Amino acid sequence: MSVILGIETSCDETAAAVVEDGRKVLSSCVFSQIDIHQAFGGVVPEVAARYHLESMNAVVDEALERAGVGRRQLTAIACANGPGLVGTLLVGLSCAKALSWSWSLPLITVDHLQSHVCANYIDSDLEPPFVCLLVSGGHTQLMHFSDYSAGTILGETLDDAAGEAFDKVARLLELGYPGGPAVDRAARDGDPKAYRFPEGVVDGYDFSFSGLKTAVLRTVGKLEEPLAGRTCDLAASFQDAVNRVLFKKTRAAALETGVKQVVLAGGVAANSNLRERFGELTEIEVFMPSLKYCTDNAAMVASAAHFMGNAADLSATVYSRGKRTGSRR
Ligand code: KG4
Ligand code: ZN
């Protein structure tokens, strides 16, 4: 049996969680810095690192207390060591190293993106093989997992990540930060057919969202007065264009690879319209994490440590981006 303390600090959430056997969450604590970064309209890396440092110990204490678990019941300490902001990742990794050393527990590092995928193992009986649509603030990948090891990348974005597109369009529509949830909310009151935005024509399973973003920008520029009461229609039409292509390519990848299961992962998997769309798939079983495990959290880190973590030691380092965890098909 594994009882793992997971730590997550790759961006603006300080999180710690205790998870049993990769699926049963005993506690999951997330301290979000959204309020702190809102004034700047986005995450300020240096500020984020400082706040992680201030709250890290308290968040770990709370996770252990809520789980009712002491150091003797733990079997390992895990943390995400990349991709993410180097300064913030270092806070989590240093904390994990200190706990591992002082409590004589194994240290496990996990890839942040793979931990998003593993959020689907929480409270579920999902087992590979499956196709995963991973859509976060920094990445958009379509992956095939044949077992519990790193998957194969079938396609990825050639420019902006899906979450990044949501965030940029939210700024354009003056909806504030974080953009994804704001666009999601505004879109509920809008007409997705009000504007026909391009899906971004890219071959195979790759994606492109920068043309779509420019199309929204041009449309906003042509309005007679700023936004002219069209915010909700613009949000709904933009969201529809993103989700249309995400759904279409994921479904096609599942059918081509012959898997019977599709999973959604990453912050954009919290999007209500995307969830509805996938919820209507009948020929393939669809898994999506509950909302609290879509965006950054540490339960997914502890789960990933159980299923696909890397044994590490005090020489472990962090990485910002670019490290390919799955091979490209
Ligand atoms: O996975 P995540 O928490 O952090 C990264 O690893 O990047 O993803 C954050 C991204 C942000 O771009 C945010 O705007 C987006 O996920 N997001 C959403 C929603 N909730 C979060 N995008 C669309 N609809 C949402 N409801
Ligand atoms: Zn993330």
Short mmCIF file of C-alpha atoms and ligand atoms in Angstrom, two decimals:
data_model
loop_
_atom_site.label_atom_id
_atom_site.label_comp_id
_atom_site.label_asym_id
_atom_site.label_seq_id
_atom_site.Cartn_x
_atom_site.Cartn_y
_atom_site.Cartn_z
CA MET A 1 0.00 0.00 0.00
CA SER A 2 1.22 3.55 -0.71
CA VAL A 3 0.32 6.65 1.30
CA ILE A 4 1.99 9.56 -0.45
CA LEU A 5 2.28 13.22 0.51
CA GLY A 6 2.18 15.22 -2.75
CA ILE A 7 3.36 18.80 -3.17
CA GLU A 8 2.51 21.13 -6.07
CA THR A 9 3.97 24.61 -6.68
CA SER A 10 4.44 24.82 -10.44
CA CYS A 11 2.52 28.09 -10.88
CA ASP A 12 0.25 30.07 -8.55
CA GLU A 13 -1.28 27.37 -6.36
CA THR A 14 0.47 26.15 -3.22
CA ALA A 15 -0.91 22.66 -2.71
CA ALA A 16 -0.34 19.58 -0.58
CA ALA A 17 -2.34 16.34 -0.45
CA VAL A 18 -2.24 12.83 0.95
CA VAL A 19 -3.40 10.03 -1.36
CA GLU A 20 -3.65 6.29 -0.75
CA ASP A 21 -2.73 3.92 -3.58
CA GLY A 22 -3.01 6.67 -6.20
CA ARG A 23 -6.80 6.79 -6.12
CA LYS A 24 -8.15 7.54 -2.63
CA VAL A 25 -7.69 11.15 -1.54
CA LEU A 26 -7.26 11.42 2.25
CA SER A 27 -6.80 15.21 2.05
CA SER A 28 -6.22 17.85 -0.61
CA CYS A 29 -5.37 21.42 0.36
CA VAL A 30 -4.93 24.20 -2.18
CA PHE A 31 -3.94 27.73 -1.33
CA SER A 32 -4.65 29.80 -4.42
CA GLN A 33 -2.78 33.05 -5.06
CA ILE A 34 -5.39 34.34 -7.52
CA ASP A 35 -6.26 37.33 -5.30
CA ILE A 36 -2.60 38.32 -5.13
CA HIS A 37 -1.98 38.23 -8.89
CA GLN A 38 -5.35 39.68 -9.95
CA ALA A 39 -4.02 43.22 -9.54
CA PHE A 40 -1.32 42.46 -12.13
CA GLY A 41 -3.65 40.77 -14.65
CA GLY A 42 -1.57 37.60 -14.58
CA VAL A 43 0.92 35.57 -12.56
CA VAL A 44 4.10 37.41 -11.51
CA PRO A 45 6.68 34.60 -11.09
CA GLU A 46 8.83 36.21 -8.41
CA VAL A 47 5.81 37.21 -6.33
CA ALA A 48 4.39 33.69 -6.72
CA ALA A 49 7.62 32.09 -5.45
CA ARG A 50 7.64 34.30 -2.36
CA TYR A 51 4.05 33.45 -1.46
CA HIS A 52 4.73 29.73 -1.95
CA LEU A 53 7.56 30.06 0.54
CA GLU A 54 5.30 31.76 3.06
CA SER A 55 2.43 29.30 2.85
CA MET A 56 4.17 25.99 2.06
CA ASN A 57 4.67 24.71 5.61
CA ALA A 58 1.16 25.61 6.72
CA VAL A 59 -0.39 23.91 3.67
CA VAL A 60 1.63 20.71 4.27
CA ASP A 61 0.68 20.70 7.98
CA GLU A 62 -2.97 21.11 7.10
CA ALA A 63 -2.88 18.29 4.52
CA LEU A 64 -1.38 15.89 7.07
CA GLU A 65 -3.78 16.99 9.80
CA ARG A 66 -6.88 16.67 7.62
CA ALA A 67 -5.75 13.24 6.43
CA GLY A 68 -5.14 12.18 10.03
CA VAL A 69 -1.79 10.85 8.90
CA GLY A 70 1.57 11.23 10.63
CA ARG A 71 5.01 10.82 9.11
CA ARG A 72 5.09 7.14 10.13
CA GLN A 73 2.09 6.27 7.99
CA LEU A 74 3.57 7.97 4.92
CA THR A 75 5.42 5.80 2.39
CA ALA A 76 6.89 8.61 0.24
CA ILE A 77 7.11 12.36 -0.40
CA ALA A 78 6.36 13.49 -3.95
CA CYS A 79 6.50 16.77 -5.82
CA ALA A 80 6.12 18.09 -9.35
CA ASN A 81 9.52 19.35 -10.57
CA GLY A 82 8.47 20.67 -14.02
CA PRO A 83 7.36 22.04 -16.35
CA GLY A 84 6.44 25.31 -14.65
CA LEU A 85 8.00 28.44 -13.18
CA VAL A 86 11.52 27.65 -12.02
CA GLY A 87 11.36 29.83 -8.90
CA THR A 88 8.06 28.40 -7.72
CA LEU A 89 8.99 24.78 -8.53
CA LEU A 90 12.14 25.17 -6.44
CA VAL A 91 10.09 26.00 -3.34
CA GLY A 92 8.07 22.77 -3.65
CA LEU A 93 11.09 20.64 -4.49
CA SER A 94 13.12 22.06 -1.59
CA CYS A 95 10.26 21.36 0.80
CA ALA A 96 9.89 17.79 -0.53
CA LYS A 97 13.64 17.20 -0.24
CA ALA A 98 13.71 18.50 3.34
CA LEU A 99 10.80 16.26 4.40
CA SER A 100 12.20 13.23 2.60
CA TRP A 101 15.61 13.67 4.22
CA SER A 102 14.45 14.46 7.73
CA TRP A 103 11.75 11.77 7.82
CA SER A 104 13.85 9.18 5.93
CA LEU A 105 11.20 8.69 3.28
CA PRO A 106 11.75 8.07 -0.46
CA LEU A 107 11.55 11.16 -2.68
CA ILE A 108 9.53 10.88 -5.90
CA THR A 109 9.42 13.54 -8.61
CA VAL A 110 6.62 13.72 -11.17
CA ASP A 111 6.00 15.63 -14.35
CA HIS A 112 3.32 18.27 -13.87
CA LEU A 113 1.57 17.41 -17.16
CA GLN A 114 1.51 13.70 -16.39
CA SER A 115 0.08 14.50 -12.99
CA HIS A 116 -2.82 16.27 -14.75
CA VAL A 117 -3.48 13.02 -16.65
CA CYS A 118 -3.35 11.04 -13.37
CA ALA A 119 -6.08 13.26 -11.88
CA ASN A 120 -8.35 10.88 -13.79
CA TYR A 121 -7.30 7.95 -11.58
CA ILE A 122 -8.64 9.73 -8.51
CA ASP A 123 -11.94 8.26 -7.30
CA SER A 124 -12.21 6.22 -10.50
CA ASP A 125 -11.44 2.76 -11.83
CA LEU A 126 -9.81 4.06 -15.03
CA GLU A 127 -7.01 1.90 -16.41
CA PRO A 128 -5.01 2.36 -19.63
CA PRO A 129 -5.28 2.18 -22.60
CA PHE A 130 -6.87 5.54 -23.36
CA VAL A 131 -6.50 8.72 -25.39
CA CYS A 132 -6.03 11.88 -23.30
CA LEU A 133 -6.76 15.47 -24.25
CA LEU A 134 -4.49 17.52 -22.02
CA VAL A 135 -5.46 21.20 -22.08
CA SER A 136 -3.82 23.52 -19.58
CA GLY A 137 -2.56 27.09 -19.39
CA GLY A 138 0.80 26.19 -20.89
CA HIS A 139 0.18 23.02 -22.93
CA THR A 140 -2.23 21.39 -25.33
CA GLN A 141 -1.51 17.77 -26.22
CA LEU A 142 -3.40 14.81 -27.53
CA MET A 143 -1.80 11.67 -26.12
CA HIS A 144 -2.17 7.92 -26.30
CA PHE A 145 -1.45 5.93 -23.14
CA SER A 146 -1.14 2.19 -23.66
CA ASP A 147 -0.01 1.54 -20.06
CA TYR A 148 0.99 3.46 -16.93
CA SER A 149 4.21 4.78 -18.48
CA ALA A 150 4.65 8.09 -20.36
CA GLY A 151 2.33 8.16 -23.34
CA THR A 152 2.83 8.86 -27.02
CA ILE A 153 2.09 12.39 -28.27
CA LEU A 154 -0.32 12.23 -31.21
CA GLY A 155 -0.54 15.98 -31.65
CA GLU A 156 0.05 19.27 -29.87
CA THR A 157 -0.42 22.98 -30.32
CA LEU A 158 1.87 24.73 -32.76
CA ASP A 159 1.45 28.08 -31.01
CA ASP A 160 -0.76 29.09 -28.05
CA ALA A 161 -2.04 26.56 -25.54
CA ALA A 162 -5.82 26.31 -25.26
CA GLY A 163 -5.81 27.81 -21.75
CA GLU A 164 -3.51 30.60 -22.92
CA ALA A 165 -5.99 31.42 -25.70
CA PHE A 166 -8.81 31.57 -23.12
CA ASP A 167 -6.70 33.87 -20.94
CA LYS A 168 -5.72 36.20 -23.81
CA VAL A 169 -9.26 36.46 -25.19
CA ALA A 170 -10.58 37.12 -21.67
CA ARG A 171 -8.18 40.05 -21.42
CA LEU A 172 -9.35 41.29 -24.81
CA LEU A 173 -12.96 41.07 -23.67
CA GLU A 174 -12.05 42.79 -20.40
CA LEU A 175 -13.18 39.78 -18.39
CA GLY A 176 -10.11 39.78 -16.13
CA TYR A 177 -7.88 37.06 -14.71
CA PRO A 178 -8.06 34.10 -14.54
CA GLY A 179 -9.56 34.16 -18.02
CA GLY A 180 -10.82 30.63 -18.58
CA PRO A 181 -13.52 30.57 -15.90
CA ALA A 182 -14.56 34.14 -16.84
CA VAL A 183 -15.05 33.25 -20.53
CA ASP A 184 -16.88 30.08 -19.46
CA ARG A 185 -19.32 32.16 -17.37
CA ALA A 186 -19.82 34.91 -19.96
CA ALA A 187 -20.37 32.33 -22.73
CA ARG A 188 -23.39 30.91 -20.88
CA ASP A 189 -25.29 34.12 -21.71
CA GLY A 190 -24.05 34.35 -25.30
CA ASP A 191 -24.89 32.90 -28.70
CA PRO A 192 -22.12 30.54 -29.94
CA LYS A 193 -23.32 31.11 -33.51
CA ALA A 194 -23.17 34.91 -33.32
CA TYR A 195 -19.71 34.89 -34.94
CA ARG A 196 -18.18 32.12 -37.02
CA PHE A 197 -14.54 32.09 -35.89
CA PRO A 198 -12.01 29.83 -37.66
CA GLU A 199 -11.06 26.55 -35.99
CA GLY A 200 -7.42 26.79 -37.02
CA VAL A 201 -6.73 24.45 -39.91
CA VAL A 202 -3.76 22.24 -39.05
CA ASP A 203 -3.08 18.74 -40.30
CA GLY A 204 -3.45 15.61 -38.24
CA TYR A 205 -3.83 15.95 -34.50
CA ASP A 206 -1.96 19.24 -34.08
CA PHE A 207 -3.71 22.45 -33.03
CA SER A 208 -3.30 26.18 -33.63
CA PHE A 209 -5.10 28.86 -31.66
CA SER A 210 -3.24 32.04 -32.57
CA GLY A 211 -5.31 32.69 -35.74
CA LEU A 212 -8.49 32.34 -33.73
CA LYS A 213 -7.22 34.81 -31.16
CA THR A 214 -6.38 37.28 -33.96
CA ALA A 215 -9.85 36.80 -35.48
CA VAL A 216 -11.45 37.75 -32.15
CA LEU A 217 -9.13 40.75 -31.92
CA ARG A 218 -10.12 41.92 -35.42
CA THR A 219 -13.82 41.47 -34.71
CA VAL A 220 -13.56 43.48 -31.49
CA GLY A 221 -11.62 46.19 -33.37
CA LYS A 222 -14.42 46.53 -35.92
CA LEU A 223 -17.15 47.14 -33.33
CA GLU A 224 -18.48 50.67 -33.39
CA GLU A 225 -17.89 51.18 -29.68
CA PRO A 226 -15.72 49.13 -27.30
CA LEU A 227 -17.29 45.68 -26.97
CA ALA A 228 -20.71 47.22 -27.67
CA GLY A 229 -22.59 44.80 -25.44
CA ARG A 230 -21.29 41.85 -27.48
CA THR A 231 -19.01 40.37 -24.80
CA CYS A 232 -21.12 37.27 -24.14
CA ASP A 233 -21.64 36.50 -27.86
CA LEU A 234 -17.92 36.93 -28.52
CA ALA A 235 -17.03 34.69 -25.56
CA ALA A 236 -19.51 32.01 -26.63
CA SER A 237 -18.40 32.06 -30.27
CA PHE A 238 -14.70 31.91 -29.34
CA GLN A 239 -15.29 29.10 -26.85
CA ASP A 240 -17.32 27.20 -29.43
CA ALA A 241 -14.47 27.40 -31.98
CA VAL A 242 -11.90 26.10 -29.45
CA ASN A 243 -14.10 23.30 -28.14
CA ARG A 244 -15.25 22.24 -31.60
CA VAL A 245 -11.71 21.46 -32.71
CA LEU A 246 -10.69 19.91 -29.38
CA PHE A 247 -13.68 17.59 -29.49
CA LYS A 248 -13.33 16.70 -33.17
CA LYS A 249 -9.64 15.78 -33.04
CA THR A 250 -9.89 13.89 -29.75
CA ARG A 251 -12.79 11.80 -31.00
CA ALA A 252 -10.95 11.07 -34.26
CA ALA A 253 -7.80 10.05 -32.34
CA ALA A 254 -9.81 7.70 -30.13
CA LEU A 255 -11.48 6.08 -33.12
CA GLU A 256 -8.20 5.73 -35.04
CA THR A 257 -6.26 4.20 -32.14
CA GLY A 258 -9.22 1.98 -31.30
CA VAL A 259 -9.27 2.83 -27.58
CA LYS A 260 -12.55 2.56 -25.75
CA GLN A 261 -11.80 5.37 -23.30
CA VAL A 262 -11.08 9.09 -23.60
CA VAL A 263 -9.88 11.24 -20.71
CA LEU A 264 -9.77 15.02 -20.29
CA ALA A 265 -7.08 16.71 -18.22
CA GLY A 266 -5.76 20.16 -17.27
CA GLY A 267 -7.42 23.42 -16.29
CA VAL A 268 -9.45 23.79 -19.49
CA ALA A 269 -11.05 20.39 -18.72
CA ALA A 270 -13.04 22.41 -16.16
CA ASN A 271 -14.78 24.22 -19.02
CA SER A 272 -18.50 23.50 -18.72
CA ASN A 273 -19.17 23.53 -22.47
CA LEU A 274 -16.26 21.16 -23.18
CA ARG A 275 -17.49 18.78 -20.47
CA GLU A 276 -21.02 18.87 -21.89
CA ARG A 277 -19.76 18.08 -25.38
CA PHE A 278 -17.72 15.09 -24.24
CA GLY A 279 -20.58 14.01 -21.99
CA GLU A 280 -22.64 13.42 -25.13
CA LEU A 281 -20.15 10.90 -26.61
CA THR A 282 -21.83 7.54 -26.57
CA GLU A 283 -19.51 5.23 -28.50
CA ILE A 284 -16.53 5.90 -26.19
CA GLU A 285 -16.41 6.02 -22.38
CA VAL A 286 -15.35 9.49 -21.20
CA PHE A 287 -13.49 10.27 -17.96
CA MET A 288 -12.96 13.76 -16.61
CA PRO A 289 -11.60 14.77 -13.22
CA SER A 290 -14.00 16.48 -10.82
CA LEU A 291 -13.59 20.25 -11.11
CA LYS A 292 -11.26 20.58 -8.12
CA TYR A 293 -8.81 18.12 -9.67
CA CYS A 294 -8.79 19.77 -13.15
CA THR A 295 -6.85 22.86 -12.14
CA ASP A 296 -3.56 22.62 -10.26
CA ASN A 297 -3.70 20.55 -7.06
CA ALA A 298 -1.46 18.14 -5.19
CA ALA A 299 -3.74 15.09 -5.12
CA MET A 300 -2.90 14.53 -8.79
CA VAL A 301 0.81 14.78 -7.91
CA ALA A 302 0.51 12.08 -5.24
CA SER A 303 -1.51 9.94 -7.66
CA ALA A 304 1.12 10.35 -10.41
CA ALA A 305 3.84 9.43 -7.91
CA HIS A 306 2.04 6.13 -7.27
CA PHE A 307 1.46 5.24 -10.93
CA MET A 308 4.34 6.80 -12.86
CA GLY A 309 6.71 8.69 -10.53
CA ASN A 310 10.50 8.86 -10.81
CA ALA A 311 12.62 7.75 -7.85
CA ALA A 312 14.73 10.81 -6.99
CA ASP A 313 17.29 11.97 -4.43
CA LEU A 314 18.67 15.22 -3.07
CA SER A 315 20.35 15.97 -6.41
CA ALA A 316 16.93 16.37 -8.15
CA THR A 317 16.45 19.63 -10.07
CA VAL A 318 13.53 21.49 -11.67
CA TYR A 319 12.83 22.22 -15.36
CA SER A 320 10.78 25.03 -16.85
CA ARG A 321 9.55 23.55 -20.13
CA GLY A 322 10.54 21.68 -23.20
CA LYS A 323 11.18 18.34 -21.55
CA ARG A 324 9.27 15.84 -23.66
CA THR A 325 7.81 13.23 -21.39
CA GLY A 326 6.04 11.18 -24.01
CA SER A 327 7.53 10.39 -27.39
CA ARG A 328 5.97 11.88 -30.51
CA ARG A 329 4.31 9.33 -32.78
O1 KG4 B 1 -3.86 23.17 -15.46
P1 KG4 B 1 -3.91 24.55 -14.98
O2 KG4 B 1 -4.55 24.83 -13.66
O3 KG4 B 1 -2.48 25.17 -14.92
C1 KG4 B 1 -1.51 24.89 -15.86
O4 KG4 B 1 -0.86 23.84 -15.72
O5 KG4 B 1 -1.39 25.70 -16.80
O6 KG4 B 1 -4.64 25.36 -16.13
C2 KG4 B 1 -4.88 26.70 -16.02
C3 KG4 B 1 -5.60 27.14 -17.28
C4 KG4 B 1 -5.73 28.64 -17.38
O7 KG4 B 1 -5.37 29.05 -18.68
C5 KG4 B 1 -7.23 28.85 -17.13
O8 KG4 B 1 -7.74 30.00 -17.78
C6 KG4 B 1 -7.81 27.58 -17.71
O9 KG4 B 1 -6.90 26.58 -17.33
N1 KG4 B 1 -9.15 27.30 -17.17
C7 KG4 B 1 -10.27 27.27 -17.93
C8 KG4 B 1 -11.34 27.03 -17.04
N2 KG4 B 1 -10.85 26.92 -15.78
C9 KG4 B 1 -9.49 27.08 -15.88
N3 KG4 B 1 -10.44 27.44 -19.25
C10 KG4 B 1 -11.70 27.37 -19.73
N4 KG4 B 1 -12.79 27.16 -18.95
C11 KG4 B 1 -12.66 26.99 -17.60
N5 KG4 B 1 -13.74 26.79 -16.84
ZN ZN B 2 -1.37 22.60 -14.41
#
